[in-house]
């Protein structure tokens, strides 16, 4: 296997390089019609009668040529990071070994690695839980964590655990700023209609939240909103939950990576008293997708996921000492995404990951200052994490939307969009540690040159 793989890896790396050169920018030019046309031409017959020995080279090159490249400093639209090479290499090893994390006999070493890494990451989340805080005051049980596909799956499991703990009548209470996966998960789980609290300032107001609470509730706070990277007032919300007997879930899919930074982790004060916490390491962790995590303060909560399938976790096998993996996910077949995470943690260490987090947060501050100094632009607010909202001064919302689409069509820059303070803003989410001041200046020049006059 390994011998036959080496020349294929050379083919892939060459094709990636060639496709990137052909694209020559953060996004393929021409918009959806042209990109589709080029891909159709590269693919030809999807399932030919006779195989094509050059298919790997052709299709990888076409994918690279038609990709939105998060490694390009002008690709800043989404929470879409350039993965670390060492993590991508580890991910390749997983594909080759092909373990499945649904029974120990399919993933002996991977199951132990997952246990080690999830326990450690759970300790990172709950490191500062004070004695007597929340429900943990009398609980001798350890925190734990599950590997997930990302924030959507983590949020869904968090609501499932809330339902199993507090009963089927538990109601989701969250802000308008919360991720769209939360009300959708409530619907999937058959929970009552969620209570959505207005967030005119972009973050949850504890007083408004208090007024919205009636009956058994799971409150969801956000640490890193998708639109602006804002963090709800976590200590105040945690105190409200303790006072009102509500369960607390914190969606830190974006902001959770601040835990790695001594400079920024104080922004997450209050995280450690949540019952459950969502993190995504394919954001501020620089992992290839997918690398999600759901941390739980009390490992006993995970008993709700216990499930029996005799061919995977028979009682006598479990009693004989074979680890039971089926209760570690709602999925059955799943790959050990833990390997790339483990390799990253071990390779970079705390100092290395902290440096990356600090770098992108600093870059966002630099970009915000650049926008603020420029008379042709308006800054929404100083960044909390690494997201900057800005817009051409005096432009209409239609003009802002048109600028973004034109840059996408030209393939010159990838910017997001967000609505705040009743206006449309361009969104730059800066997750590339190699972005430099010259790139930020170039991005502003591109927007300025595209804005209708």
Short mmCIF file of N, CA, C and O in Angstrom, two decimals, residues 175-274:
data_model
loop_
_atom_site.label_atom_id
_atom_site.label_comp_id
_atom_site.label_asym_id
_atom_site.label_seq_id
_atom_site.Cartn_x
_atom_site.Cartn_y
_atom_site.Cartn_z
N UNK A 175 -30.42 33.79 21.79
CA UNK A 175 -30.52 35.09 21.17
C UNK A 175 -30.68 35.00 19.66
O UNK A 175 -30.40 33.96 19.05
N UNK A 176 -31.08 36.11 19.07
CA UNK A 176 -31.12 36.20 17.61
C UNK A 176 -29.72 36.02 17.02
O UNK A 176 -29.59 35.67 15.84
N UNK A 177 -28.71 36.26 17.83
CA UNK A 177 -27.33 36.13 17.37
C UNK A 177 -26.84 34.69 17.36
O UNK A 177 -25.72 34.41 16.94
N UNK A 178 -27.65 33.75 17.85
CA UNK A 178 -27.23 32.36 17.96
C UNK A 178 -27.15 31.70 16.58
O UNK A 178 -27.81 32.13 15.63
N UNK A 179 -26.38 30.63 16.51
CA UNK A 179 -26.20 29.93 15.25
C UNK A 179 -27.51 29.28 14.80
O UNK A 179 -28.29 28.79 15.62
N UNK A 180 -27.72 29.27 13.48
CA UNK A 180 -28.99 28.75 12.94
C UNK A 180 -29.21 27.28 13.25
O UNK A 180 -30.35 26.78 13.22
N UNK A 181 -28.14 26.55 13.59
CA UNK A 181 -28.30 25.12 13.87
C UNK A 181 -29.08 24.87 15.16
O UNK A 181 -29.63 23.77 15.33
N UNK A 182 -29.15 25.85 16.04
CA UNK A 182 -29.82 25.62 17.33
C UNK A 182 -31.33 25.50 17.21
O UNK A 182 -31.89 24.48 17.63
N UNK A 183 -32.05 26.48 16.65
CA UNK A 183 -33.49 26.26 16.47
C UNK A 183 -33.80 25.08 15.57
O UNK A 183 -34.80 24.38 15.76
N UNK A 184 -32.92 24.83 14.60
CA UNK A 184 -33.14 23.67 13.73
C UNK A 184 -33.01 22.37 14.52
O UNK A 184 -33.78 21.42 14.33
N UNK A 185 -32.03 22.31 15.43
CA UNK A 185 -31.87 21.12 16.27
C UNK A 185 -33.07 20.93 17.20
O UNK A 185 -33.50 19.80 17.43
N UNK A 186 -33.59 22.04 17.73
CA UNK A 186 -34.79 21.94 18.57
C UNK A 186 -35.95 21.34 17.80
O UNK A 186 -36.71 20.51 18.32
N UNK A 187 -36.08 21.74 16.55
CA UNK A 187 -37.13 21.18 15.69
C UNK A 187 -36.89 19.69 15.44
O UNK A 187 -37.82 18.88 15.56
N UNK A 188 -35.66 19.32 15.13
CA UNK A 188 -35.35 17.91 14.88
C UNK A 188 -35.61 17.04 16.10
O UNK A 188 -36.02 15.88 15.97
N UNK A 189 -35.39 17.59 17.29
CA UNK A 189 -35.55 16.83 18.52
C UNK A 189 -36.96 16.87 19.08
O UNK A 189 -37.24 16.28 20.12
N UNK A 190 -37.85 17.58 18.40
CA UNK A 190 -39.22 17.65 18.86
C UNK A 190 -39.41 18.48 20.12
O UNK A 190 -40.37 18.26 20.87
N UNK A 191 -38.53 19.44 20.35
CA UNK A 191 -38.66 20.30 21.53
C UNK A 191 -39.71 21.37 21.27
O UNK A 191 -40.08 21.65 20.13
N UNK A 192 -40.22 22.01 22.33
CA UNK A 192 -41.17 23.11 22.14
C UNK A 192 -40.56 24.23 21.29
O UNK A 192 -39.34 24.31 21.14
N UNK A 193 -41.42 25.08 20.78
CA UNK A 193 -40.96 26.21 19.96
C UNK A 193 -39.94 27.02 20.75
O UNK A 193 -40.17 27.43 21.88
N UNK A 194 -38.76 27.27 20.18
CA UNK A 194 -37.72 28.02 20.91
C UNK A 194 -38.15 29.45 21.20
O UNK A 194 -38.97 30.04 20.49
N UNK A 195 -37.58 30.00 22.24
CA UNK A 195 -37.74 31.43 22.55
C UNK A 195 -36.48 32.13 22.03
O UNK A 195 -35.37 31.83 22.48
N UNK A 196 -36.67 33.02 21.09
CA UNK A 196 -35.56 33.75 20.49
C UNK A 196 -35.57 35.18 21.05
O UNK A 196 -36.50 35.94 20.80
N UNK A 197 -34.54 35.52 21.78
CA UNK A 197 -34.46 36.83 22.43
C UNK A 197 -33.78 37.82 21.48
O UNK A 197 -32.70 37.52 20.95
N UNK A 198 -34.39 38.99 21.23
CA UNK A 198 -33.75 39.98 20.36
C UNK A 198 -32.37 40.39 20.90
O UNK A 198 -32.17 40.49 22.12
N UNK A 199 -31.44 40.61 19.99
CA UNK A 199 -30.08 41.04 20.37
C UNK A 199 -29.70 42.26 19.53
O UNK A 199 -28.83 42.17 18.66
N UNK A 200 -30.33 43.40 19.78
CA UNK A 200 -30.07 44.58 18.95
C UNK A 200 -28.63 45.06 19.00
O UNK A 200 -28.14 45.68 18.06
N UNK A 201 -27.92 44.78 20.10
CA UNK A 201 -26.52 45.19 20.19
C UNK A 201 -25.56 44.09 19.70
O UNK A 201 -24.35 44.29 19.69
N UNK A 202 -26.12 42.95 19.29
CA UNK A 202 -25.29 41.85 18.81
C UNK A 202 -25.00 40.78 19.84
O UNK A 202 -24.54 39.69 19.49
N UNK A 203 -25.27 41.08 21.13
CA UNK A 203 -25.05 40.08 22.18
C UNK A 203 -26.30 40.00 23.07
O UNK A 203 -27.12 40.92 23.11
N UNK A 204 -26.40 38.89 23.79
CA UNK A 204 -27.54 38.65 24.66
C UNK A 204 -27.51 39.58 25.88
O UNK A 204 -26.47 39.72 26.54
N UNK A 205 -28.64 40.18 26.18
CA UNK A 205 -28.80 40.99 27.38
C UNK A 205 -29.36 40.09 28.49
O UNK A 205 -30.46 39.55 28.35
N UNK A 206 -28.63 39.90 29.60
CA UNK A 206 -29.12 39.01 30.67
C UNK A 206 -30.49 39.40 31.21
O UNK A 206 -31.29 38.52 31.56
N UNK A 207 -30.78 40.70 31.28
CA UNK A 207 -32.10 41.12 31.78
C UNK A 207 -33.21 40.68 30.83
O UNK A 207 -34.26 40.18 31.27
N UNK A 208 -33.00 40.85 29.53
CA UNK A 208 -33.99 40.39 28.55
C UNK A 208 -34.12 38.88 28.57
O UNK A 208 -35.20 38.32 28.42
N UNK A 209 -32.99 38.21 28.79
CA UNK A 209 -32.99 36.75 28.88
C UNK A 209 -33.80 36.28 30.08
O UNK A 209 -34.59 35.34 29.99
N UNK A 210 -33.62 36.96 31.20
CA UNK A 210 -34.34 36.60 32.43
C UNK A 210 -35.85 36.69 32.22
O UNK A 210 -36.61 35.81 32.65
N UNK A 211 -36.30 37.73 31.52
CA UNK A 211 -37.73 37.89 31.27
C UNK A 211 -38.29 36.80 30.36
O UNK A 211 -39.49 36.51 30.39
N UNK A 212 -37.43 36.19 29.56
CA UNK A 212 -37.88 35.19 28.58
C UNK A 212 -37.99 33.80 29.18
O UNK A 212 -38.50 32.88 28.53
N UNK A 213 -37.51 33.60 30.41
CA UNK A 213 -37.46 32.26 30.99
C UNK A 213 -38.79 31.89 31.65
O UNK A 213 -39.28 32.61 32.52
N UNK A 214 -39.34 30.78 31.20
CA UNK A 214 -40.57 30.25 31.80
C UNK A 214 -40.51 28.73 31.72
O UNK A 214 -40.46 28.16 30.63
N UNK A 215 -40.46 28.06 32.85
CA UNK A 215 -40.43 26.61 32.86
C UNK A 215 -39.04 26.07 32.58
O UNK A 215 -38.05 26.82 32.50
N UNK A 216 -38.90 24.75 32.42
CA UNK A 216 -37.58 24.13 32.18
C UNK A 216 -36.95 24.69 30.91
O UNK A 216 -37.56 24.70 29.85
N UNK A 217 -35.72 25.17 31.05
CA UNK A 217 -35.08 25.85 29.92
C UNK A 217 -33.63 25.41 29.77
O UNK A 217 -32.95 25.11 30.76
N UNK A 218 -33.17 25.40 28.52
CA UNK A 218 -31.74 25.32 28.24
C UNK A 218 -31.38 26.62 27.53
O UNK A 218 -31.90 26.94 26.46
N UNK A 219 -30.55 27.40 28.20
CA UNK A 219 -30.10 28.68 27.65
C UNK A 219 -28.84 28.42 26.83
O UNK A 219 -27.93 27.71 27.27
N UNK A 220 -28.79 29.02 25.66
CA UNK A 220 -27.59 28.93 24.83
C UNK A 220 -26.99 30.32 24.70
O UNK A 220 -27.64 31.24 24.21
N UNK A 221 -25.75 30.46 25.14
CA UNK A 221 -24.97 31.67 24.94
C UNK A 221 -23.95 31.39 23.84
O UNK A 221 -23.59 30.24 23.59
N UNK A 222 -23.48 32.45 23.20
CA UNK A 222 -22.55 32.30 22.09
C UNK A 222 -21.23 32.98 22.41
O UNK A 222 -21.21 34.13 22.85
N UNK A 223 -20.14 32.26 22.19
CA UNK A 223 -18.80 32.82 22.35
C UNK A 223 -18.15 32.85 20.98
O UNK A 223 -17.43 31.93 20.59
N UNK A 224 -18.46 33.90 20.24
CA UNK A 224 -17.97 34.04 18.87
C UNK A 224 -19.11 33.89 17.88
O UNK A 224 -19.29 32.84 17.29
N UNK A 225 -19.88 34.97 17.69
CA UNK A 225 -21.01 34.90 16.76
C UNK A 225 -20.50 34.79 15.34
O UNK A 225 -19.42 35.28 14.99
N UNK A 226 -21.30 34.15 14.50
CA UNK A 226 -20.90 33.94 13.11
C UNK A 226 -20.77 35.26 12.36
O UNK A 226 -19.86 35.42 11.54
N UNK A 227 -21.64 36.22 12.64
CA UNK A 227 -21.63 37.46 11.88
C UNK A 227 -20.51 38.41 12.28
O UNK A 227 -19.86 38.99 11.42
N UNK A 228 -20.29 38.58 13.58
CA UNK A 228 -19.35 39.61 14.01
C UNK A 228 -18.30 39.12 14.99
O UNK A 228 -17.44 39.89 15.42
N UNK A 229 -18.34 37.83 15.37
CA UNK A 229 -17.37 37.31 16.31
C UNK A 229 -17.54 37.85 17.71
O UNK A 229 -16.56 37.93 18.48
N UNK A 230 -18.76 38.20 18.10
CA UNK A 230 -19.01 38.76 19.42
C UNK A 230 -19.19 37.65 20.46
O UNK A 230 -19.55 36.52 20.13
N UNK A 231 -18.95 38.00 21.72
CA UNK A 231 -19.08 37.05 22.82
C UNK A 231 -20.13 37.56 23.80
O UNK A 231 -20.05 38.68 24.29
N UNK A 232 -21.14 36.75 24.04
CA UNK A 232 -22.17 37.10 25.01
C UNK A 232 -21.55 37.26 26.40
O UNK A 232 -20.49 36.69 26.68
N UNK A 233 -22.20 38.01 27.30
CA UNK A 233 -21.68 38.17 28.67
C UNK A 233 -21.81 36.87 29.46
O UNK A 233 -22.80 36.65 30.18
N UNK A 234 -20.82 36.02 29.32
CA UNK A 234 -20.91 34.66 29.86
C UNK A 234 -21.04 34.60 31.38
O UNK A 234 -21.86 33.82 31.88
N UNK A 235 -20.27 35.36 32.16
CA UNK A 235 -20.42 35.25 33.62
C UNK A 235 -21.82 35.62 34.10
O UNK A 235 -22.39 34.94 34.97
N UNK A 236 -22.39 36.68 33.53
CA UNK A 236 -23.73 37.10 33.93
C UNK A 236 -24.79 36.07 33.53
O UNK A 236 -25.72 35.79 34.29
N UNK A 237 -24.64 35.50 32.35
CA UNK A 237 -25.59 34.48 31.90
C UNK A 237 -25.45 33.22 32.76
O UNK A 237 -26.45 32.58 33.12
N UNK A 238 -24.22 32.85 33.09
CA UNK A 238 -24.01 31.68 33.95
C UNK A 238 -24.65 31.89 35.33
O UNK A 238 -25.27 30.98 35.89
N UNK A 239 -24.51 33.11 35.86
CA UNK A 239 -25.12 33.41 37.17
C UNK A 239 -26.64 33.33 37.08
O UNK A 239 -27.30 32.83 38.01
N UNK A 240 -27.20 33.82 35.97
CA UNK A 240 -28.65 33.75 35.79
C UNK A 240 -29.12 32.30 35.73
O UNK A 240 -30.14 31.94 36.33
N UNK A 241 -28.38 31.46 35.01
CA UNK A 241 -28.74 30.04 34.92
C UNK A 241 -28.73 29.38 36.29
O UNK A 241 -29.62 28.60 36.64
N UNK A 242 -27.70 29.69 37.08
CA UNK A 242 -27.61 29.12 38.43
C UNK A 242 -28.78 29.59 39.29
O UNK A 242 -29.36 28.81 40.05
N UNK A 243 -29.15 30.85 39.16
CA UNK A 243 -30.23 31.41 39.97
C UNK A 243 -31.59 30.84 39.57
O UNK A 243 -32.42 30.54 40.44
N UNK A 244 -31.78 30.66 38.23
CA UNK A 244 -33.08 30.20 37.74
C UNK A 244 -33.16 28.70 37.53
O UNK A 244 -34.20 28.18 37.14
N UNK A 245 -32.09 27.97 37.79
CA UNK A 245 -32.10 26.52 37.62
C UNK A 245 -32.17 26.08 36.18
O UNK A 245 -32.67 25.00 35.88
N UNK A 246 -31.67 26.91 35.28
CA UNK A 246 -31.67 26.57 33.85
C UNK A 246 -30.36 25.88 33.49
O UNK A 246 -29.32 26.09 34.12
N UNK A 247 -30.41 25.06 32.49
CA UNK A 247 -29.21 24.42 31.96
C UNK A 247 -28.52 25.41 31.01
O UNK A 247 -29.19 26.17 30.31
N UNK A 248 -27.19 25.38 30.98
CA UNK A 248 -26.44 26.32 30.15
C UNK A 248 -25.58 25.57 29.14
O UNK A 248 -24.76 24.72 29.50
N UNK A 249 -25.79 25.92 27.86
CA UNK A 249 -24.91 25.46 26.79
C UNK A 249 -24.25 26.68 26.18
O UNK A 249 -24.92 27.70 25.92
N UNK A 250 -22.95 26.62 25.96
CA UNK A 250 -22.24 27.73 25.30
C UNK A 250 -21.71 27.24 23.96
O UNK A 250 -20.95 26.26 23.90
N UNK A 251 -22.14 27.91 22.93
CA UNK A 251 -21.66 27.61 21.58
C UNK A 251 -20.40 28.45 21.34
O UNK A 251 -20.47 29.62 20.98
N UNK A 252 -19.25 27.82 21.57
CA UNK A 252 -17.96 28.48 21.36
C UNK A 252 -17.25 27.87 20.16
O UNK A 252 -16.02 27.73 20.16
N UNK A 253 -18.04 27.51 19.15
CA UNK A 253 -17.45 26.90 17.95
C UNK A 253 -16.34 27.78 17.39
O UNK A 253 -15.29 27.29 16.97
N UNK A 254 -16.57 29.09 17.37
CA UNK A 254 -15.57 30.03 16.87
C UNK A 254 -14.61 30.44 17.98
O UNK A 254 -13.40 30.25 17.88
N UNK A 255 -15.13 30.97 19.07
CA UNK A 255 -14.28 31.56 20.09
C UNK A 255 -13.55 30.59 20.99
O UNK A 255 -12.65 31.00 21.72
N UNK A 256 -13.90 29.32 20.95
CA UNK A 256 -13.28 28.36 21.86
C UNK A 256 -11.78 28.29 21.74
O UNK A 256 -11.08 27.99 22.72
N UNK A 257 -11.25 28.58 20.56
CA UNK A 257 -9.80 28.55 20.37
C UNK A 257 -9.06 29.57 21.20
O UNK A 257 -7.84 29.45 21.39
N UNK A 258 -9.77 30.59 21.71
CA UNK A 258 -9.12 31.57 22.58
C UNK A 258 -8.60 30.94 23.87
O UNK A 258 -7.75 31.51 24.54
N UNK A 259 -9.10 29.76 24.21
CA UNK A 259 -8.60 29.04 25.39
C UNK A 259 -7.10 28.78 25.30
O UNK A 259 -6.43 28.68 26.33
N UNK A 260 -6.58 28.68 24.09
CA UNK A 260 -5.17 28.34 23.93
C UNK A 260 -4.25 29.53 24.18
O UNK A 260 -3.04 29.37 24.26
N UNK A 261 -4.82 30.73 24.27
CA UNK A 261 -4.03 31.95 24.36
C UNK A 261 -4.13 32.56 25.76
O UNK A 261 -5.22 32.90 26.22
N UNK A 262 -2.99 32.75 26.44
CA UNK A 262 -3.02 33.42 27.73
C UNK A 262 -3.45 34.87 27.58
O UNK A 262 -4.01 35.46 28.50
N UNK A 263 -3.21 35.45 26.41
CA UNK A 263 -3.57 36.84 26.17
C UNK A 263 -5.07 37.02 26.01
O UNK A 263 -5.64 38.05 26.38
N UNK A 264 -5.76 36.02 25.46
CA UNK A 264 -7.17 36.20 25.09
C UNK A 264 -8.15 35.31 25.85
O UNK A 264 -9.36 35.50 25.74
N UNK A 265 -7.66 34.34 26.61
CA UNK A 265 -8.59 33.37 27.20
C UNK A 265 -9.53 34.00 28.23
O UNK A 265 -10.61 33.47 28.49
N UNK A 266 -9.15 35.16 28.79
CA UNK A 266 -10.05 35.81 29.76
C UNK A 266 -11.37 36.22 29.12
O UNK A 266 -12.37 36.41 29.83
N UNK A 267 -11.39 36.36 27.79
CA UNK A 267 -12.65 36.68 27.11
C UNK A 267 -13.68 35.56 27.27
O UNK A 267 -14.87 35.79 27.04
N UNK A 268 -13.20 34.37 27.65
CA UNK A 268 -14.09 33.22 27.81
C UNK A 268 -14.41 32.94 29.27
O UNK A 268 -14.90 31.86 29.60
N UNK A 269 -14.13 33.89 30.15
CA UNK A 269 -14.48 33.70 31.56
C UNK A 269 -15.98 33.38 31.68
O UNK A 269 -16.81 34.08 31.10
N UNK A 270 -16.29 32.34 32.41
CA UNK A 270 -17.67 31.87 32.53
C UNK A 270 -17.93 30.60 31.73
O UNK A 270 -18.89 29.88 31.99
N UNK A 271 -17.04 30.31 30.77
CA UNK A 271 -17.21 29.11 29.94
C UNK A 271 -17.21 27.84 30.79
O UNK A 271 -17.96 26.90 30.55
N UNK A 272 -16.38 27.83 31.83
CA UNK A 272 -16.15 26.59 32.58
C UNK A 272 -17.31 26.17 33.46
O UNK A 272 -17.26 25.09 34.06
N UNK A 273 -18.35 27.00 33.59
CA UNK A 273 -19.50 26.57 34.39
C UNK A 273 -20.66 26.11 33.52
O UNK A 273 -21.72 25.75 34.03
N UNK A 274 -20.48 26.11 32.20
CA UNK A 274 -21.54 25.62 31.31
C UNK A 274 -21.68 24.11 31.44
O UNK A 274 -20.71 23.39 31.69
#
